[in-house]
Structures are given as C-alpha cells and as structure tokens.
mmCIF file of N, CA, C and O in Angstrom:
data_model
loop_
_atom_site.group_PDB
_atom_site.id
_atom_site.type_symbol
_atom_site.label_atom_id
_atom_site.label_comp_id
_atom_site.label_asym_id
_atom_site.label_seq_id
_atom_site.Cartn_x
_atom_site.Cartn_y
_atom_site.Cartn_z
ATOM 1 N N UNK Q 486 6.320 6.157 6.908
ATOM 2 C CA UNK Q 486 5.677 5.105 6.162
ATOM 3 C C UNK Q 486 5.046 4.088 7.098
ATOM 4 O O UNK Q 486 3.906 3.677 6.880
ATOM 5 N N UNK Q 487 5.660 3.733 7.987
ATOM 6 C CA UNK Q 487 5.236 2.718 9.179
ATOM 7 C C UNK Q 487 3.754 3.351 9.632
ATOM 8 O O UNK Q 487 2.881 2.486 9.566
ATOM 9 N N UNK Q 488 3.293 4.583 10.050
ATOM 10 C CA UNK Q 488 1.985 5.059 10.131
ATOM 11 C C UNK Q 488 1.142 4.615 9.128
ATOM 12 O O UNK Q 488 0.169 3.920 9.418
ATOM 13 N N UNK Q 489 1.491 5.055 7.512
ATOM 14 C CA UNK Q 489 0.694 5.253 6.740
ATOM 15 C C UNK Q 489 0.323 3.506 6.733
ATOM 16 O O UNK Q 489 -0.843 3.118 6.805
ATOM 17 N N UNK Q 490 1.264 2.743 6.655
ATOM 18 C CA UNK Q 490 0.981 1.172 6.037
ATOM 19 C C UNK Q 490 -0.121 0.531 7.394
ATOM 20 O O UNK Q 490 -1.143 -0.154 7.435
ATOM 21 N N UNK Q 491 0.623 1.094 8.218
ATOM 22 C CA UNK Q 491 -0.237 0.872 9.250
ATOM 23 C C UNK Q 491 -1.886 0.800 9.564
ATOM 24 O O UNK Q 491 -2.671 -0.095 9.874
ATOM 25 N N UNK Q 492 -1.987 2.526 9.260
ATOM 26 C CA UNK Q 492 -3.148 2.936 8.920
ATOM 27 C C UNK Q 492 -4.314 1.950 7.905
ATOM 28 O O UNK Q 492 -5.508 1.719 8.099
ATOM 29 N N UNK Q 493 -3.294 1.472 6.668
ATOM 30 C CA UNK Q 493 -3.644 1.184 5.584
ATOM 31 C C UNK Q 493 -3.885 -0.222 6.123
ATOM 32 O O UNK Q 493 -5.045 -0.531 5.851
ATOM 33 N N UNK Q 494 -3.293 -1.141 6.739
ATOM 34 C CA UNK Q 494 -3.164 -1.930 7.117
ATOM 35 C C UNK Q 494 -4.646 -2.519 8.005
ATOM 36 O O UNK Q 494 -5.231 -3.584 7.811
ATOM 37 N N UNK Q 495 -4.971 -1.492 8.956
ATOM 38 C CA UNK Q 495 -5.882 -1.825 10.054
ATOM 39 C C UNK Q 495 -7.251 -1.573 9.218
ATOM 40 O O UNK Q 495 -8.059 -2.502 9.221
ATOM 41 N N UNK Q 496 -7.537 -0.538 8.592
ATOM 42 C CA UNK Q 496 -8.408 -0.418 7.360
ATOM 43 C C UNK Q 496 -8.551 -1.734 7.031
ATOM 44 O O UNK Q 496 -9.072 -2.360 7.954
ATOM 45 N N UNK Q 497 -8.333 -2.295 6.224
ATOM 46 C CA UNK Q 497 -8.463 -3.221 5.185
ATOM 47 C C UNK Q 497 -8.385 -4.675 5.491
ATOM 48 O O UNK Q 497 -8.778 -5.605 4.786
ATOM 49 N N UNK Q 498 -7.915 -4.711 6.448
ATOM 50 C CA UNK Q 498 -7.332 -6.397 6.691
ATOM 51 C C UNK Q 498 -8.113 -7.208 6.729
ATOM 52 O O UNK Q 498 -7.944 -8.326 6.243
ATOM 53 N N UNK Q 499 -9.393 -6.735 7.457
ATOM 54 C CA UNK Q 499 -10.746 -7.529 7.561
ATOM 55 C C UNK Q 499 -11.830 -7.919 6.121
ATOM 56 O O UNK Q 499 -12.949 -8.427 6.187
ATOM 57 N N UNK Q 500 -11.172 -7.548 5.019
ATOM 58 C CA UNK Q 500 -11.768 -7.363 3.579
ATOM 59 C C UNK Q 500 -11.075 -8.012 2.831
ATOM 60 O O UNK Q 500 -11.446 -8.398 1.723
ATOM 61 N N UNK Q 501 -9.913 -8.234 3.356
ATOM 62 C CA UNK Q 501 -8.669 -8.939 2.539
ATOM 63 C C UNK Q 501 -8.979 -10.672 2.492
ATOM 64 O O UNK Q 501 -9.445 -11.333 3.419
ATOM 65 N N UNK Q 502 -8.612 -11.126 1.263
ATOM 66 C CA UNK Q 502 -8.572 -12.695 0.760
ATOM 67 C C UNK Q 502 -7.529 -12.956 1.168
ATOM 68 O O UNK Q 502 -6.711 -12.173 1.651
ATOM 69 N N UNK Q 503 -7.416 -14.313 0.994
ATOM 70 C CA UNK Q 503 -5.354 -14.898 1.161
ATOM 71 C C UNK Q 503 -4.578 -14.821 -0.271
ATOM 72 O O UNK Q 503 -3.511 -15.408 -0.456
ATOM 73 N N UNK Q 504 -5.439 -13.781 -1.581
ATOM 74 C CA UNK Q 504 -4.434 -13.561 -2.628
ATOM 75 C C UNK Q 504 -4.129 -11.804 -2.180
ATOM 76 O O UNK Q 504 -3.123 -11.102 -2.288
ATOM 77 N N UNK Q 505 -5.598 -11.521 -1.616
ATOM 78 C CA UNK Q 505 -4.890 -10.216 -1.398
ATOM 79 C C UNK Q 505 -3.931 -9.478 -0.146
ATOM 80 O O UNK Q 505 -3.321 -8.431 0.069
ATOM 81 N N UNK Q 506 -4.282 -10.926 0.580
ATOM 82 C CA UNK Q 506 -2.915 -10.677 1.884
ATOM 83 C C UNK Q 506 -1.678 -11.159 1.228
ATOM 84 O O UNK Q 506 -0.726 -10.378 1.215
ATOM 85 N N UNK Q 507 -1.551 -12.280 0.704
ATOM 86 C CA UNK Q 507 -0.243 -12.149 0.134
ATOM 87 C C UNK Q 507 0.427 -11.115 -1.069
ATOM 88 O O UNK Q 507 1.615 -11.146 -1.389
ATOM 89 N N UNK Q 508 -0.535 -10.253 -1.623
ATOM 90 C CA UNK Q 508 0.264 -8.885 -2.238
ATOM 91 C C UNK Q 508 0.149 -7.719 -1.265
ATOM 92 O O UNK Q 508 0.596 -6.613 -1.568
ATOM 93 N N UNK Q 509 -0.307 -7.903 -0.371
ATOM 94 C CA UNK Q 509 -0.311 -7.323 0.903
ATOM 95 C C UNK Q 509 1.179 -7.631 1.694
ATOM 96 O O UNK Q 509 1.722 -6.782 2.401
ATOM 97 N N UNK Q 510 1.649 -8.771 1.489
ATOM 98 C CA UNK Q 510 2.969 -8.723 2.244
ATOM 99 C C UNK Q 510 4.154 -8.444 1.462
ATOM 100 O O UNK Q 510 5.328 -8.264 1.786
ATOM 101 N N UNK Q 511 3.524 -8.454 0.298
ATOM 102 C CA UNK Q 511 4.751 -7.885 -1.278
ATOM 103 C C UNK Q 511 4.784 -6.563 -0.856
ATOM 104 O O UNK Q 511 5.863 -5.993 -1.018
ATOM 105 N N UNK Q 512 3.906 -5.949 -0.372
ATOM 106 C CA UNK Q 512 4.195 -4.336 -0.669
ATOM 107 C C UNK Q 512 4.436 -3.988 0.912
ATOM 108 O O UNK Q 512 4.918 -2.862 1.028
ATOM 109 N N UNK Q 513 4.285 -4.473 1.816
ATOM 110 C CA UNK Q 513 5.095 -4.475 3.134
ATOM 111 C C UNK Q 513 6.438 -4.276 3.286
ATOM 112 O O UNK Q 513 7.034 -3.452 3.979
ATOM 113 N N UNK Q 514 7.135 -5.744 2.028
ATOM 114 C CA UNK Q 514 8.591 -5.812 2.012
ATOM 115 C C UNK Q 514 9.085 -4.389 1.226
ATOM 116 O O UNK Q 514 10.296 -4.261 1.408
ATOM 117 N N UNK Q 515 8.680 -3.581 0.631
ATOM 118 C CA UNK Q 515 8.649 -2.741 -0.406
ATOM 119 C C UNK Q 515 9.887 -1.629 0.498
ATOM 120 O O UNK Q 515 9.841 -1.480 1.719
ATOM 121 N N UNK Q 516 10.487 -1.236 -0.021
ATOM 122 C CA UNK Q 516 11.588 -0.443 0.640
ATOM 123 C C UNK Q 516 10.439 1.676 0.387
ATOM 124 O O UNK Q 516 9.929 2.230 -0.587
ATOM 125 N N UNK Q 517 10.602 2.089 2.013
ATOM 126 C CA UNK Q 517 10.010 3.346 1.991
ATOM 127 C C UNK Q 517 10.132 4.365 1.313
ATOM 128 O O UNK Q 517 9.299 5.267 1.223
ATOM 129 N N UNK Q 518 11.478 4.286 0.628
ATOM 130 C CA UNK Q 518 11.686 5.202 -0.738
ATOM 131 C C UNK Q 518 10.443 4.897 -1.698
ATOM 132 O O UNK Q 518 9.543 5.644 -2.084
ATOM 133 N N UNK Q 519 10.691 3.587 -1.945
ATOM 134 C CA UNK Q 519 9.766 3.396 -3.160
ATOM 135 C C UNK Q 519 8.094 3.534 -3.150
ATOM 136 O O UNK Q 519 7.211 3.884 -3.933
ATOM 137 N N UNK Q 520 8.215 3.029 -1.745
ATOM 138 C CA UNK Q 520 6.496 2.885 -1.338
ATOM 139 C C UNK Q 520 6.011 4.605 -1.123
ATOM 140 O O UNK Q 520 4.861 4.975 -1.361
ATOM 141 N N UNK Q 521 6.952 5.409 -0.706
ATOM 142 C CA UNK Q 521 6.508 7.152 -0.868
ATOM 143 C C UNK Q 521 6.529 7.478 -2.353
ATOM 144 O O UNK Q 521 5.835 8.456 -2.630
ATOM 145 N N UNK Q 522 6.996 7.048 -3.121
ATOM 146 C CA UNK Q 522 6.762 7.598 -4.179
ATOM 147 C C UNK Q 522 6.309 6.733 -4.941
ATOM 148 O O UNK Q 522 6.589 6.935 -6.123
ATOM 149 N N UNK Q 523 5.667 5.770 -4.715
ATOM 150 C CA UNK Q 523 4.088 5.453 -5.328
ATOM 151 C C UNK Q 523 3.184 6.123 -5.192
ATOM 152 O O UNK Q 523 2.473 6.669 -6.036
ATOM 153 N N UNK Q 524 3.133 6.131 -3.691
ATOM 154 C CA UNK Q 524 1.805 6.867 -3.264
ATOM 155 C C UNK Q 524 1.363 8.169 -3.275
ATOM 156 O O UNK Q 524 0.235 8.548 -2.962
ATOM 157 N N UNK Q 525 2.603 9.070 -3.770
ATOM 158 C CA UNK Q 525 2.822 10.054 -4.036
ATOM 159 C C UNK Q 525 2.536 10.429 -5.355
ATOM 160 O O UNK Q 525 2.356 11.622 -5.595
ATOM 161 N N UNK Q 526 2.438 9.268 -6.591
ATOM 162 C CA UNK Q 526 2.627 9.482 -8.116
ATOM 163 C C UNK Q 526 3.843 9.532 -8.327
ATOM 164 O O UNK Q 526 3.951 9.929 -9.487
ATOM 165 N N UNK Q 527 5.216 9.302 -7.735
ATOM 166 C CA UNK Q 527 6.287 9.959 -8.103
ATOM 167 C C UNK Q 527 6.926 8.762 -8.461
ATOM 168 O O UNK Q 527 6.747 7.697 -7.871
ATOM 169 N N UNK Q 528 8.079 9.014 -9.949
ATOM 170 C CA UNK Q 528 9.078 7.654 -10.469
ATOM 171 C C UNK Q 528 9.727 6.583 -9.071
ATOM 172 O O UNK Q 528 10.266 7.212 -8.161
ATOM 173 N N UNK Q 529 9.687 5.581 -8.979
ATOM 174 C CA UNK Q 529 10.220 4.409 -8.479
ATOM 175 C C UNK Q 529 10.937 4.062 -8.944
ATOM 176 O O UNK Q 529 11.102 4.353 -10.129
ATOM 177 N N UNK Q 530 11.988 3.030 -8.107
ATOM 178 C CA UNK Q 530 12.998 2.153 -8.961
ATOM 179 C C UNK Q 530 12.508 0.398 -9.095
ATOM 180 O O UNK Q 530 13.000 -0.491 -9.789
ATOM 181 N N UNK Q 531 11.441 0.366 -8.204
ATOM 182 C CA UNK Q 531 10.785 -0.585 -8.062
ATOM 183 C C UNK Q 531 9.556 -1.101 -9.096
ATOM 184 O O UNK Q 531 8.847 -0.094 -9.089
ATOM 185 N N UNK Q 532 9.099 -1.754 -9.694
ATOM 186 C CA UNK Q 532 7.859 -2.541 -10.743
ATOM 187 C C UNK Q 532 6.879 -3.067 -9.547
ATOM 188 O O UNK Q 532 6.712 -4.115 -8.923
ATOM 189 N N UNK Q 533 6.281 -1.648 -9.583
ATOM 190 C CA UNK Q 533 4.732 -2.434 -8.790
ATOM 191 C C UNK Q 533 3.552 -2.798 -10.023
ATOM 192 O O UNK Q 533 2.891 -2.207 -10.877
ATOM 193 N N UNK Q 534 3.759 -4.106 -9.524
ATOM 194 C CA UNK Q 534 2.506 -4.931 -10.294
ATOM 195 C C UNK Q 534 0.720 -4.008 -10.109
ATOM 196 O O UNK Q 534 0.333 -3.144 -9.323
ATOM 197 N N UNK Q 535 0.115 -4.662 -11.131
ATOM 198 C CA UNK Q 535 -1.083 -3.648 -11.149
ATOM 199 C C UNK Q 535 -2.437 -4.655 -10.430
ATOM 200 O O UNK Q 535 -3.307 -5.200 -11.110
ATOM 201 N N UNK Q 536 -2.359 -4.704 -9.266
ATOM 202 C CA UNK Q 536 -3.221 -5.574 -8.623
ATOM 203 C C UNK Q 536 -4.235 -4.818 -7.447
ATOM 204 O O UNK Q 536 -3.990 -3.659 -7.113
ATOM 205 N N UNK Q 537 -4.985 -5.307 -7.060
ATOM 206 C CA UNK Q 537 -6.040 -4.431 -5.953
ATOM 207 C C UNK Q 537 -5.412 -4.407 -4.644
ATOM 208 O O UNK Q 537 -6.301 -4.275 -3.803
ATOM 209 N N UNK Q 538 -4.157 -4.485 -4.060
ATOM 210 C CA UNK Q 538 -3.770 -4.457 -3.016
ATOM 211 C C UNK Q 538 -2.795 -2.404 -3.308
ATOM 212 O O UNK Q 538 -2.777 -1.390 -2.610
ATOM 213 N N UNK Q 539 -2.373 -2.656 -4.257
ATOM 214 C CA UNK Q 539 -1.263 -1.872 -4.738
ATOM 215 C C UNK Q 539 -2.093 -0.434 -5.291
ATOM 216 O O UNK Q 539 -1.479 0.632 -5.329
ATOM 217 N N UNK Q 540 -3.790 -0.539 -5.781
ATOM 218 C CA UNK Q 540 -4.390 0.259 -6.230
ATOM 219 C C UNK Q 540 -4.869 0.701 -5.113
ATOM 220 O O UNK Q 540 -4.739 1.888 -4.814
ATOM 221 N N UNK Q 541 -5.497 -0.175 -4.318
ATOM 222 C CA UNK Q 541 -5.977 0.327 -2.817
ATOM 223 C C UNK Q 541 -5.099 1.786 -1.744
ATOM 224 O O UNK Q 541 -5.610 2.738 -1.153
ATOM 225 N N UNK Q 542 -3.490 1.312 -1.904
ATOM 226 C CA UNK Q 542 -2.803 1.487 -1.716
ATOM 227 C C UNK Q 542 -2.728 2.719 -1.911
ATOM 228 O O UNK Q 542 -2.812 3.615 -1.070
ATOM 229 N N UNK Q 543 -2.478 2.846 -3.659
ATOM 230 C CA UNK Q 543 -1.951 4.267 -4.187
ATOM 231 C C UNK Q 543 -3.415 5.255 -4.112
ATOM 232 O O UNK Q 543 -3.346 6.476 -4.251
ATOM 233 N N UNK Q 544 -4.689 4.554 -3.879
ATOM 234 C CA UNK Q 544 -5.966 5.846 -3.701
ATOM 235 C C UNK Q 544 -6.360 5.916 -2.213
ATOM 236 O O UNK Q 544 -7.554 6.094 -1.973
ATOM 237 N N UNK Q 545 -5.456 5.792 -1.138
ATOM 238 C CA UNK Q 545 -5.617 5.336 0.430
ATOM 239 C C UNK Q 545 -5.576 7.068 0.741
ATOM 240 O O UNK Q 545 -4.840 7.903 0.215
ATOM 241 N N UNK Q 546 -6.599 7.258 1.745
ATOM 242 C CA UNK Q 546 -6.892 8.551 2.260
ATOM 243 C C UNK Q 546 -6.163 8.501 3.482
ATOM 244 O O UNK Q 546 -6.592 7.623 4.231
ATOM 245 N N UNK Q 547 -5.324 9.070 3.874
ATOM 246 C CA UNK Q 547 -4.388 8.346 5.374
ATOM 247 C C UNK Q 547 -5.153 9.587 6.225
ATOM 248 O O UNK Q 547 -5.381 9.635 7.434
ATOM 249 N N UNK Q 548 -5.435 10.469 5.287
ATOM 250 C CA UNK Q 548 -5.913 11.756 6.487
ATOM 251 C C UNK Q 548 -7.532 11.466 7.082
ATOM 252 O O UNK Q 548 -7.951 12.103 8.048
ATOM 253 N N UNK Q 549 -8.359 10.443 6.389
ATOM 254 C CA UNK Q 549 -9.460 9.827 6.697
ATOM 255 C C UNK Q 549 -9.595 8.869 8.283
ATOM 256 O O UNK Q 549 -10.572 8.517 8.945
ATOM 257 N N UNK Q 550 -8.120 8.687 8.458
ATOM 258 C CA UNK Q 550 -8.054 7.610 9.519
ATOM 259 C C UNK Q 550 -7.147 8.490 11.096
ATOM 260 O O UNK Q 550 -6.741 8.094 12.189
ATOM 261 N N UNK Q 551 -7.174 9.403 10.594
ATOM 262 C CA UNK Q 551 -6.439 10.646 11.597
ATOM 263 C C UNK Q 551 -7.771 10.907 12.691
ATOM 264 O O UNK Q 551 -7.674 11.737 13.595
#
C-alpha cells in the first residue's frame, strides 16, 4: 500500500486544494486492510465518504506510474 499511496500521492499533489489535501490525509490515516479493499471494490469495515480525493483514489491506474 505504501507504493500505491505513494504513487497516488506524487501524481496528484500538485492539483490538490487544502479541502482536497485534507481528505487526502483522511485516507492516509486509513488502515491497509481497508484502503486494499477499496481499491480493489472489495467490502470494508471502514465508511469512506464519497468525495474527489477517495474517487480519485478508487479509479487510480498504479500500473500507469510503473
């Protein structure tokens, strides 16, 4: 997960507002169970809010940045 957020991270940061860096650091704190199976489509135990940091997120091409 540390790659992928990473990845996701260096992408985007330069596009990011200070509402969308701070749901940017919500989904940082996000425990890697949960954050793989977002991004995966798969059930969570976690309530990710439906915001453009979190959508970005779940349609992120990680193999684009390889």
């Amino acid at each position: 997960m540390d790659k992928l957020l990473g990845a996701f991270t260096k992408r985007y940061i330069d596009e990011l507002n200070n509402e969308d860096l701070a749901d940017l650091e919500k989904l940082l704190d996000i425990d890697d169970t949960n954050l793989y199976n977002f991004f995966n489509g798969l059930e969570t135990d976690y309530k990710f809010l439906n915001n453009k940091i979190n959508l970005m997120f779940k349609n992120f091409n990680y193999s684009d940045c390889k």
